């Protein structure tokens, strides 16, 4: 076995793993200075996510509101740290076989749930098996599918995979995979809201609000500085911004980038702009006409003005995308992949290849997808006209967008937070039959190559494989990925933050409940 000391990946040999885009970032627009944290106070947070169909079932979580909720309420086996490395949480250490196909995770002693029950290795096994069960609808099913067997030896949980996976500890940090109490035939008890995280839920009102109180019996004493937290679902951009400016909340995410400059002049506020893996997309259902034809999909990719979207939607807080979900800061990013640009003539060429002189399609969008999504769709509509594409923008309601529009209608605006490693991103959203494959795209060669890359221990060969995977998605996939967006959020200056904040998710990797404090 190759020991991974203190739960961190050994940086020698094949287990050398980078932050995959989760590089710790500074706060360039007046971010809060680091100071010594102290306990106390009631934090009020406004999130641009949340809907009435949200549930405490971890397999169904699909937005930033629920990601923040689980990172406050629950413990996970591993945690992506602010510097992008993987660190221990419920698992205090782990080790891998030489081929990385068998992993042994030692479970931390003395961890208890909010109910007082002790966290056991049996709970860990049940929590992962919940997403592996026959007939599961869990969004985490694709990333745990390589697990062939889970066994327990004393305080150690052993995972046997169908092949080597040097990134496996990163996989177990996924927000869908909290450690919850085992519960017989149900698998796990998710309905009670019991967890082993640093905060306890006092009240959960889906699509409205959640209140928390500090878990005084948490095993760590260097997290959870607030006494209580109120997290509000404020999907309306104006309402969310007004709440911050008026002081009704202490921090909000998903700032309106049109007003960031104005907000930055407010002496009471700090603005954080963090580059990471977040990307905004337009997903085409490859099962539905006309998107069954890759020529049409390519026409749609060349019909979008990426630079204009970055300038007018992101106001420069981001970069152009290339129709694949891997950011330029991530390990194995394909630096030689030809960057697509707005090219109406090339779009027309691909329409002719599809036997079409013109095209009429509808694009569903809502600001629940991402701030400015409807405006982005309108800009897309304007640029597509030059390519002979009549793109009709359908403004959808915010509430229910993720349950009633996304993956229900054939062309939709979407945001993705990205994933810390490429395998996880591809497995979650691009493999055949994956629950969150929102392009309903299936490429058997892609799936085979992904499995090979996952098990490949030679870094040079692995790089070549991931480069090819990116090229396949970019040129054949059914997702238009025109831009990568910085995480831009605002907070009152009374909030203290670490000197370095995470960029694997919004608002310090959505670990703000644990990592921030009142200065």
Coordinates of C-alpha atoms in Angstrom, one line a residue:
X1 CA 0.0 0.0 0.0
X2 CA 1.1 3.6 -0.6
X3 CA 0.4 5.6 2.5
X4 CA -1.2 9.0 2.3
X5 CA -0.1 10.7 5.5
X6 CA -2.7 12.6 7.5
X7 CA -5.2 12.2 4.8
X8 CA -3.3 14.3 2.2
X9 CA -2.3 12.9 -1.2
X10 CA 1.4 12.0 -1.3
X11 CA 2.9 14.4 -3.9
X12 CA 5.3 11.7 -5.3
X13 CA 4.5 9.4 -8.1
X14 CA 1.1 8.9 -9.6
X15 CA -0.7 10.3 -6.5
X16 CA 0.6 13.8 -7.3
X17 CA -2.7 15.7 -7.9
X18 CA -3.1 19.4 -8.4
X19 CA -5.9 21.7 -7.4
X20 CA -7.7 21.3 -10.7
X21 CA -8.6 25.0 -10.9
X22 CA -9.3 25.3 -7.2
X23 CA -6.4 27.7 -6.7
X24 CA -6.7 29.8 -3.6
X25 CA -7.4 33.4 -4.7
X26 CA -7.0 36.8 -3.2
X27 CA -9.7 39.4 -2.8
X28 CA -8.9 42.0 -5.4
X29 CA -11.7 44.4 -4.9
X30 CA -11.3 45.2 -1.2
X31 CA -11.8 41.7 0.3
X32 CA -11.8 41.4 4.1
X33 CA -8.4 41.3 5.7
X34 CA -7.6 38.1 7.5
X35 CA -7.7 38.4 11.3
X36 CA -7.9 36.1 14.3
X37 CA -11.3 34.5 14.2
X38 CA -13.6 34.7 17.2
X39 CA -16.9 33.1 18.0
X40 CA -20.3 34.9 18.2
X41 CA -23.0 36.6 16.3
X42 CA -25.9 35.8 14.0
X43 CA -25.0 35.7 10.3
X44 CA -27.6 36.4 7.6
X45 CA -26.9 35.1 4.1
X46 CA -28.8 35.8 0.8
X47 CA -28.3 33.0 -1.8
X48 CA -29.3 33.4 -5.4
X49 CA -30.4 29.7 -5.4
X50 CA -33.1 27.6 -3.8
X51 CA -36.5 26.5 -4.8
X52 CA -39.6 25.0 -3.3
X53 CA -38.8 21.6 -4.7
X54 CA -35.6 21.3 -2.7
X55 CA -35.3 18.3 -0.4
X56 CA -32.9 17.0 2.2
X57 CA -32.3 13.9 0.1
X58 CA -28.6 14.3 -0.8
X59 CA -29.0 12.5 -4.2
X60 CA -31.3 15.2 -5.4
X61 CA -29.3 18.3 -4.5
X62 CA -28.7 20.5 -7.5
X63 CA -28.0 24.1 -6.6
X64 CA -25.7 26.3 -4.5
X65 CA -28.2 26.7 -1.7
X66 CA -28.2 23.0 -0.9
X67 CA -24.4 22.8 -1.4
X68 CA -24.0 25.4 1.3
X69 CA -26.5 23.7 3.5
X70 CA -24.7 20.3 3.4
X71 CA -21.3 21.8 4.1
X72 CA -22.8 23.4 7.2
X73 CA -24.9 20.5 8.4
X74 CA -22.9 17.5 7.3
X75 CA -19.5 15.9 7.4
X76 CA -17.9 14.3 4.3
X77 CA -15.1 11.8 4.2
X78 CA -12.8 14.4 2.6
X79 CA -12.7 18.1 2.0
X80 CA -11.3 20.3 -0.7
X81 CA -9.1 22.8 1.1
X82 CA -8.7 26.5 0.2
X83 CA -5.5 25.8 -1.6
X84 CA -7.2 23.2 -3.8
X85 CA -5.6 20.1 -2.2
X86 CA -7.7 17.4 -0.6
X87 CA -7.7 17.0 3.1
X88 CA -9.3 14.8 5.8
X89 CA -12.7 15.3 7.4
X90 CA -14.6 12.2 8.6
X91 CA -11.8 10.1 7.3
X92 CA -8.7 11.0 9.2
X93 CA -6.3 9.2 6.8
X94 CA -6.3 6.9 3.8
X95 CA -4.0 4.7 1.7
X96 CA -4.2 3.2 -1.7
X97 CA -3.0 0.1 -3.4
X98 CA -0.1 0.5 -5.9
X99 CA -2.6 0.4 -8.8
X100 CA -5.0 2.8 -7.0
X101 CA -7.9 0.3 -7.4
X102 CA -8.3 -0.3 -3.7
X103 CA -8.6 2.4 -1.1
X104 CA -8.6 2.1 2.7
X105 CA -10.1 5.1 4.7
X106 CA -9.6 5.2 8.4
X107 CA -12.7 6.7 10.1
X108 CA -12.1 9.3 12.7
X109 CA -13.1 8.4 16.3
X110 CA -15.2 10.6 18.5
X111 CA -17.4 12.1 15.8
X112 CA -21.1 12.3 16.7
X113 CA -24.3 13.3 15.0
X114 CA -26.4 16.2 16.2
X115 CA -28.7 13.6 17.7
X116 CA -25.8 12.3 19.9
X117 CA -25.3 9.0 18.0
X118 CA -21.7 8.1 17.1
X119 CA -20.6 8.1 13.5
X120 CA -19.5 4.6 12.5
X121 CA -17.9 2.9 9.5
X122 CA -21.2 1.3 8.9
X123 CA -22.7 4.7 8.4
X124 CA -20.0 5.6 5.9
X125 CA -20.7 2.4 3.9
X126 CA -24.5 3.0 4.0
X127 CA -24.0 6.7 2.9
X128 CA -22.1 5.7 -0.2
X129 CA -24.2 2.7 -1.0
X130 CA -27.3 4.9 -0.9
X131 CA -26.1 6.4 -4.2
X132 CA -25.2 2.9 -5.6
X133 CA -28.5 1.2 -4.9
X134 CA -30.4 -0.4 -7.7
X135 CA -32.8 2.0 -9.4
X136 CA -31.2 5.0 -7.8
X137 CA -32.0 8.4 -9.1
X138 CA -29.0 10.0 -7.3
X139 CA -27.0 12.6 -9.2
X140 CA -23.9 11.0 -7.6
X141 CA -24.6 7.6 -9.2
X142 CA -22.1 8.1 -12.0
X143 CA -19.2 9.1 -9.8
X144 CA -19.7 6.2 -7.4
X145 CA -20.4 3.7 -10.2
X146 CA -16.7 2.5 -10.3
X147 CA -17.0 1.3 -6.7
X148 CA -17.4 -2.5 -7.0
X149 CA -17.4 -3.4 -3.3
X150 CA -17.4 -1.7 0.1
X151 CA -16.2 -3.7 3.2
X152 CA -15.3 -2.8 6.8
X153 CA -12.4 -3.8 8.9
X154 CA -12.6 -2.3 12.3
X155 CA -12.4 1.4 12.0
X156 CA -11.5 1.2 8.3
X157 CA -13.8 1.4 5.2
X158 CA -12.3 -0.3 2.1
X159 CA -13.4 0.6 -1.4
X160 CA -12.6 -1.7 -4.3
X161 CA -12.9 0.0 -7.6
X162 CA -13.3 -1.4 -11.1
X163 CA -9.9 0.1 -12.0
X164 CA -7.3 2.5 -10.7
X165 CA -8.4 6.1 -9.8
X166 CA -5.8 8.4 -8.4
X167 CA -8.5 11.0 -7.9
X168 CA -10.7 8.9 -5.7
X169 CA -10.3 11.0 -2.5
X170 CA -11.5 14.0 -4.4
X171 CA -14.6 12.1 -5.5
X172 CA -15.5 11.5 -1.9
X173 CA -15.6 15.2 -1.2
X174 CA -18.6 15.6 -3.5
X175 CA -21.4 17.5 -1.9
X176 CA -23.9 14.7 -2.7
X177 CA -21.9 12.3 -0.4
X178 CA -22.4 13.4 3.2
X179 CA -22.0 10.8 5.9
X180 CA -25.5 10.2 7.4
X181 CA -26.9 7.7 9.9
X182 CA -27.5 4.2 8.4
X183 CA -31.2 3.4 8.4
X184 CA -32.1 -0.2 7.5
X185 CA -34.1 -0.6 4.2
X186 CA -34.1 3.2 3.6
X187 CA -30.3 3.1 3.4
X188 CA -29.7 6.3 5.3
X189 CA -31.8 8.7 7.4
X190 CA -31.9 11.9 5.4
X191 CA -35.4 13.0 6.4
X192 CA -34.7 14.0 10.0
X193 CA -32.0 16.5 9.0
X194 CA -29.5 14.8 11.4
X195 CA -25.9 15.4 10.5
X196 CA -22.4 15.5 11.9
X197 CA -21.4 18.9 10.6
X198 CA -20.4 22.0 12.5
X199 CA -24.0 23.4 12.4
X200 CA -27.4 21.9 13.3
X201 CA -30.5 22.7 11.3
X202 CA -33.2 24.4 13.5
X203 CA -35.6 24.9 10.6
X204 CA -35.6 24.1 6.9
X205 CA -38.3 25.8 4.7
X206 CA -37.5 24.7 1.1
X207 CA -37.1 27.6 -1.3
X208 CA -37.4 30.1 1.5
X209 CA -35.0 29.9 4.4
X210 CA -32.9 27.7 6.7
X211 CA -31.8 28.5 10.2
X212 CA -28.8 26.9 11.9
X213 CA -27.1 26.9 15.3
X214 CA -23.6 25.9 16.1
X215 CA -22.9 22.3 17.0
X216 CA -21.1 22.7 20.3
X217 CA -20.2 19.0 20.2
X218 CA -18.4 19.1 16.8
X219 CA -15.1 17.4 16.7
X220 CA -13.2 20.4 15.4
X221 CA -12.7 23.6 17.4
X222 CA -11.2 25.6 14.5
X223 CA -14.4 26.0 12.5
X224 CA -18.0 27.4 13.0
X225 CA -17.5 30.8 14.5
X226 CA -21.0 32.1 14.2
X227 CA -23.5 31.3 17.0
X228 CA -26.4 31.1 14.5
X229 CA -27.0 31.5 10.8
X230 CA -30.1 32.4 8.7
X231 CA -29.7 31.5 5.0
X232 CA -32.4 33.0 2.7
X233 CA -33.3 32.0 -0.8
X234 CA -33.3 35.3 -2.7
X235 CA -33.4 34.3 -6.4
X236 CA -34.5 37.8 -7.4
X237 CA -31.3 39.8 -8.3
X238 CA -32.7 43.1 -7.2
X239 CA -34.1 41.8 -3.9
X240 CA -30.8 40.1 -3.1
X241 CA -28.7 43.2 -3.9
X242 CA -31.1 45.5 -2.0
X243 CA -30.9 43.2 1.0
X244 CA -27.1 43.5 1.1
X245 CA -27.0 47.3 0.6
X246 CA -29.7 47.9 3.3
X247 CA -28.0 45.6 5.8
X248 CA -30.9 43.1 5.9
X249 CA -28.3 40.4 5.1
X250 CA -24.5 40.3 5.7
X251 CA -23.4 38.6 2.5
X252 CA -24.8 37.5 -0.9
X253 CA -23.6 35.5 -3.8
X254 CA -24.2 36.0 -7.6
X255 CA -23.8 39.7 -7.7
X256 CA -25.2 41.6 -10.6
X257 CA -22.0 42.3 -12.5
X258 CA -23.6 45.4 -14.0
X259 CA -23.6 47.0 -10.6
X260 CA -20.4 45.6 -9.1
X261 CA -18.5 48.8 -9.8
X262 CA -21.1 50.8 -7.9
X263 CA -21.2 48.4 -5.0
X264 CA -17.4 48.5 -4.7
X265 CA -17.7 52.2 -3.9
X266 CA -19.8 51.5 -0.9
X267 CA -17.4 51.9 2.1
X268 CA -19.3 49.3 4.1
X269 CA -18.9 46.5 1.5
X270 CA -16.2 44.2 0.3
X271 CA -16.4 42.6 -3.2
X272 CA -14.7 39.3 -3.9
X273 CA -13.9 38.1 -7.4
X274 CA -12.5 34.6 -7.6
X275 CA -11.5 32.7 -10.7
X276 CA -12.4 29.0 -10.7
X277 CA -14.2 26.3 -12.5
X278 CA -17.6 27.9 -12.8
X279 CA -18.9 27.9 -16.3
X280 CA -22.2 29.1 -17.9
X281 CA -23.6 26.9 -20.7
X282 CA -26.4 26.3 -23.1
X283 CA -27.4 22.7 -23.2
X284 CA -28.9 21.1 -26.3
X285 CA -30.9 17.8 -26.0
X286 CA -29.0 15.6 -28.5
X287 CA -32.1 13.3 -28.6
X288 CA -34.3 16.0 -29.9
X289 CA -34.4 17.5 -33.5
X290 CA -32.5 19.3 -34.8
X291 CA -29.7 18.7 -32.2
X292 CA -29.4 15.0 -33.1
X293 CA -27.1 16.2 -35.9
X294 CA -23.7 17.3 -34.8
X295 CA -23.5 19.7 -37.7
X296 CA -26.3 21.6 -36.2
X297 CA -24.6 21.5 -32.8
X298 CA -21.4 22.9 -34.4
X299 CA -23.4 25.6 -36.1
X300 CA -24.8 26.7 -32.7
X301 CA -21.3 26.8 -31.3
X302 CA -20.0 29.0 -34.0
X303 CA -23.1 31.3 -33.9
X304 CA -22.4 32.6 -30.3
X305 CA -20.2 35.6 -29.8
X306 CA -18.2 34.5 -26.7
X307 CA -16.1 37.6 -26.3
X308 CA -19.3 39.7 -26.3
X309 CA -20.8 37.5 -23.6
X310 CA -17.7 37.9 -21.4
X311 CA -17.8 41.6 -21.9
X312 CA -21.5 42.3 -21.5
X313 CA -22.7 39.6 -19.2
X314 CA -19.6 39.0 -17.1
X315 CA -18.3 42.6 -17.5
X316 CA -14.8 41.1 -17.7
X317 CA -15.2 38.9 -14.6
X318 CA -14.4 35.7 -16.5
X319 CA -13.0 34.3 -19.7
X320 CA -14.2 32.7 -23.0
X321 CA -15.0 29.0 -23.0
X322 CA -14.4 26.4 -25.7
X323 CA -17.4 24.1 -25.3
X324 CA -15.7 21.8 -22.8
X325 CA -16.0 22.1 -19.0
X326 CA -12.3 22.2 -18.1
X327 CA -10.8 25.5 -17.0
X328 CA -7.4 26.8 -18.0
X329 CA -6.1 26.5 -14.5
X330 CA -6.9 22.8 -14.2
X331 CA -4.5 19.9 -14.4
X332 CA -4.3 18.4 -17.9
X333 CA -6.0 21.4 -19.5
X334 CA -5.7 21.1 -23.3
X335 CA -3.5 24.1 -24.3
X336 CA -3.5 23.1 -28.0
X337 CA -7.2 22.8 -28.5
X338 CA -8.3 25.3 -31.2
X339 CA -10.4 28.1 -29.6
X340 CA -13.8 28.5 -31.3
X341 CA -14.7 32.1 -32.2
X342 CA -17.8 33.8 -33.5
X343 CA -17.9 32.8 -37.2
X344 CA -21.3 33.2 -39.0
X345 CA -19.9 31.8 -42.2
X346 CA -18.6 28.6 -40.5
X347 CA -22.0 28.3 -38.8
X348 CA -23.8 28.5 -42.2
X349 CA -21.4 25.9 -43.5
X350 CA -22.4 23.4 -40.8
X351 CA -26.0 24.2 -41.4
X352 CA -25.6 23.3 -45.1
X353 CA -23.8 20.1 -44.0
X354 CA -26.9 19.3 -42.1
X355 CA -29.0 20.0 -45.2
X356 CA -30.4 23.3 -43.9
X357 CA -30.4 26.8 -45.3
X358 CA -31.8 28.3 -42.0
X359 CA -32.8 27.2 -38.6
X360 CA -35.4 28.1 -36.0
X361 CA -35.0 27.1 -32.4
X362 CA -36.1 28.2 -28.9
X363 CA -33.8 28.8 -26.0
X364 CA -35.2 28.7 -22.4
X365 CA -33.5 30.9 -19.9
X366 CA -34.0 32.3 -16.4
X367 CA -31.8 34.2 -14.0
X368 CA -32.1 31.2 -11.8
X369 CA -29.7 29.6 -14.2
X370 CA -27.2 32.4 -13.8
X371 CA -27.3 36.1 -13.3
X372 CA -27.9 37.6 -16.7
X373 CA -28.9 34.4 -18.4
X374 CA -31.9 36.0 -20.2
X375 CA -29.7 38.8 -21.4
X376 CA -27.1 36.3 -22.5
X377 CA -29.7 34.4 -24.5
X378 CA -30.8 37.7 -26.1
X379 CA -27.2 38.4 -27.2
X380 CA -27.0 34.9 -28.5
X381 CA -30.2 35.5 -30.4
X382 CA -28.6 38.6 -32.0
X383 CA -25.4 36.9 -33.1
X384 CA -27.2 33.8 -34.4
X385 CA -29.2 35.9 -36.8
X386 CA -26.0 36.6 -38.8
X387 CA -25.7 32.8 -39.3
X388 CA -29.3 32.4 -40.5
X389 CA -30.5 31.0 -37.1
X390 CA -33.7 32.3 -35.7
X391 CA -33.2 31.8 -32.0
X392 CA -36.3 32.6 -30.0
X393 CA -35.7 33.4 -26.3
X394 CA -38.2 32.0 -23.8
X395 CA -38.1 33.7 -20.4
X396 CA -38.8 31.0 -17.8
X397 CA -39.8 31.6 -14.1
X398 CA -37.1 31.4 -11.5
X399 CA -38.9 29.0 -9.1
X400 CA -39.0 25.5 -10.5
X401 CA -36.4 26.2 -13.2
X402 CA -34.2 23.3 -12.2
X403 CA -37.1 20.9 -11.8
X404 CA -39.4 21.9 -14.6
X405 CA -37.1 23.4 -17.3
X406 CA -33.6 22.1 -17.0
X407 CA -33.3 18.7 -18.7
X408 CA -37.0 19.0 -19.6
X409 CA -36.8 21.4 -22.5
X410 CA -34.5 20.9 -25.5
X411 CA -32.3 24.0 -25.2
X412 CA -31.7 25.6 -21.9
X413 CA -29.3 28.0 -20.1
X414 CA -27.3 26.3 -17.3
X415 CA -24.6 27.1 -14.8
X416 CA -22.1 24.6 -13.5
X417 CA -19.7 25.1 -10.6
X418 CA -17.3 22.7 -12.2
X419 CA -15.5 19.9 -10.3
X420 CA -12.1 19.7 -8.7
X421 CA -10.8 17.0 -11.0
X422 CA -11.6 16.4 -14.7
X423 CA -12.8 12.8 -14.2
X424 CA -15.5 13.9 -11.8
X425 CA -16.7 16.6 -14.1
X426 CA -16.9 14.3 -17.1
X427 CA -18.4 11.4 -15.2
X428 CA -21.1 13.7 -13.7
X429 CA -22.3 15.4 -16.9
X430 CA -20.9 13.8 -20.1
X431 CA -21.0 10.0 -19.7
X432 CA -23.8 7.9 -21.3
X433 CA -26.8 7.9 -19.1
X434 CA -25.5 10.1 -16.3
X435 CA -28.4 11.7 -14.4
X436 CA -27.0 15.2 -15.0
X437 CA -25.9 14.7 -18.6
X438 CA -28.0 17.7 -19.6
X439 CA -27.2 17.3 -23.3
X440 CA -28.3 13.6 -23.2
X441 CA -25.2 13.0 -25.2
X442 CA -23.7 9.5 -25.5
X443 CA -20.3 8.7 -27.0
X444 CA -19.0 5.2 -26.4
X445 CA -15.4 6.0 -27.3
X446 CA -15.5 8.9 -24.9
X447 CA -16.7 6.6 -22.1
X448 CA -14.1 4.0 -22.8
X449 CA -11.3 6.6 -22.9
X450 CA -12.5 8.2 -19.7
X451 CA -12.3 4.9 -17.9
X452 CA -8.8 4.4 -19.3
X453 CA -7.7 7.8 -18.2
X454 CA -9.1 7.3 -14.7
X455 CA -6.9 4.2 -14.3
X456 CA -3.8 5.4 -16.0
X457 CA -0.9 6.0 -13.7
X458 CA 1.6 7.4 -16.2
X459 CA 1.1 11.2 -16.1
X460 CA 2.1 11.7 -19.7
X461 CA -0.3 9.1 -21.0
X462 CA -3.0 10.4 -18.8
X463 CA -2.5 14.0 -20.1
X464 CA -2.8 12.8 -23.7
X465 CA -6.0 10.9 -22.8
X466 CA -7.6 13.9 -21.1
X467 CA -6.6 16.2 -24.0
X468 CA -8.4 13.9 -26.4
X469 CA -11.5 13.8 -24.1
X470 CA -11.6 17.6 -24.1
X471 CA -11.4 17.7 -27.9
X472 CA -14.2 15.1 -28.2
X473 CA -16.5 17.1 -26.0
X474 CA -15.7 20.4 -27.7
X475 CA -16.2 19.2 -31.2
X476 CA -18.9 16.5 -30.8
X477 CA -20.7 17.3 -27.5
X478 CA -24.1 18.9 -27.2
X479 CA -23.2 21.7 -24.8
X480 CA -22.3 25.2 -25.8
X481 CA -19.9 26.5 -23.2
X482 CA -19.2 30.1 -24.2
X483 CA -17.7 31.4 -20.9
X484 CA -16.1 30.7 -17.6
X485 CA -17.3 33.1 -14.9
X486 CA -15.5 34.3 -11.8
X487 CA -17.3 33.8 -8.5
X488 CA -18.3 37.3 -7.5
X489 CA -19.9 37.9 -4.1
X490 CA -20.3 40.7 -1.7
X491 CA -20.2 41.0 2.1
X492 CA -20.2 43.7 4.8
X493 CA -16.8 44.6 6.1
X494 CA -17.7 43.3 9.5
X495 CA -17.3 39.8 8.1
X496 CA -13.8 38.3 8.5
X497 CA -12.4 35.8 5.9
X498 CA -9.2 33.8 5.6
X499 CA -6.4 35.3 3.7
X500 CA -6.9 32.7 1.0
X501 CA -10.4 31.5 0.0
X502 CA -11.4 28.5 -2.1
X503 CA -12.5 28.6 -5.7
X504 CA -13.9 25.1 -6.2
X505 CA -17.4 26.5 -5.4
X506 CA -18.9 30.0 -4.9
X507 CA -18.3 31.8 -1.6
X508 CA -15.2 30.1 -0.4
X509 CA -16.1 26.7 -1.8
X510 CA -19.5 27.1 -0.1
X511 CA -17.7 26.6 3.2
X512 CA -18.4 30.1 4.4
X513 CA -20.5 28.8 7.4
X514 CA -17.4 27.1 8.8
X515 CA -14.6 29.5 7.6
X516 CA -15.9 33.0 8.1
X517 CA -16.5 35.1 11.2
X518 CA -17.5 38.5 12.5
X519 CA -14.3 40.6 12.6

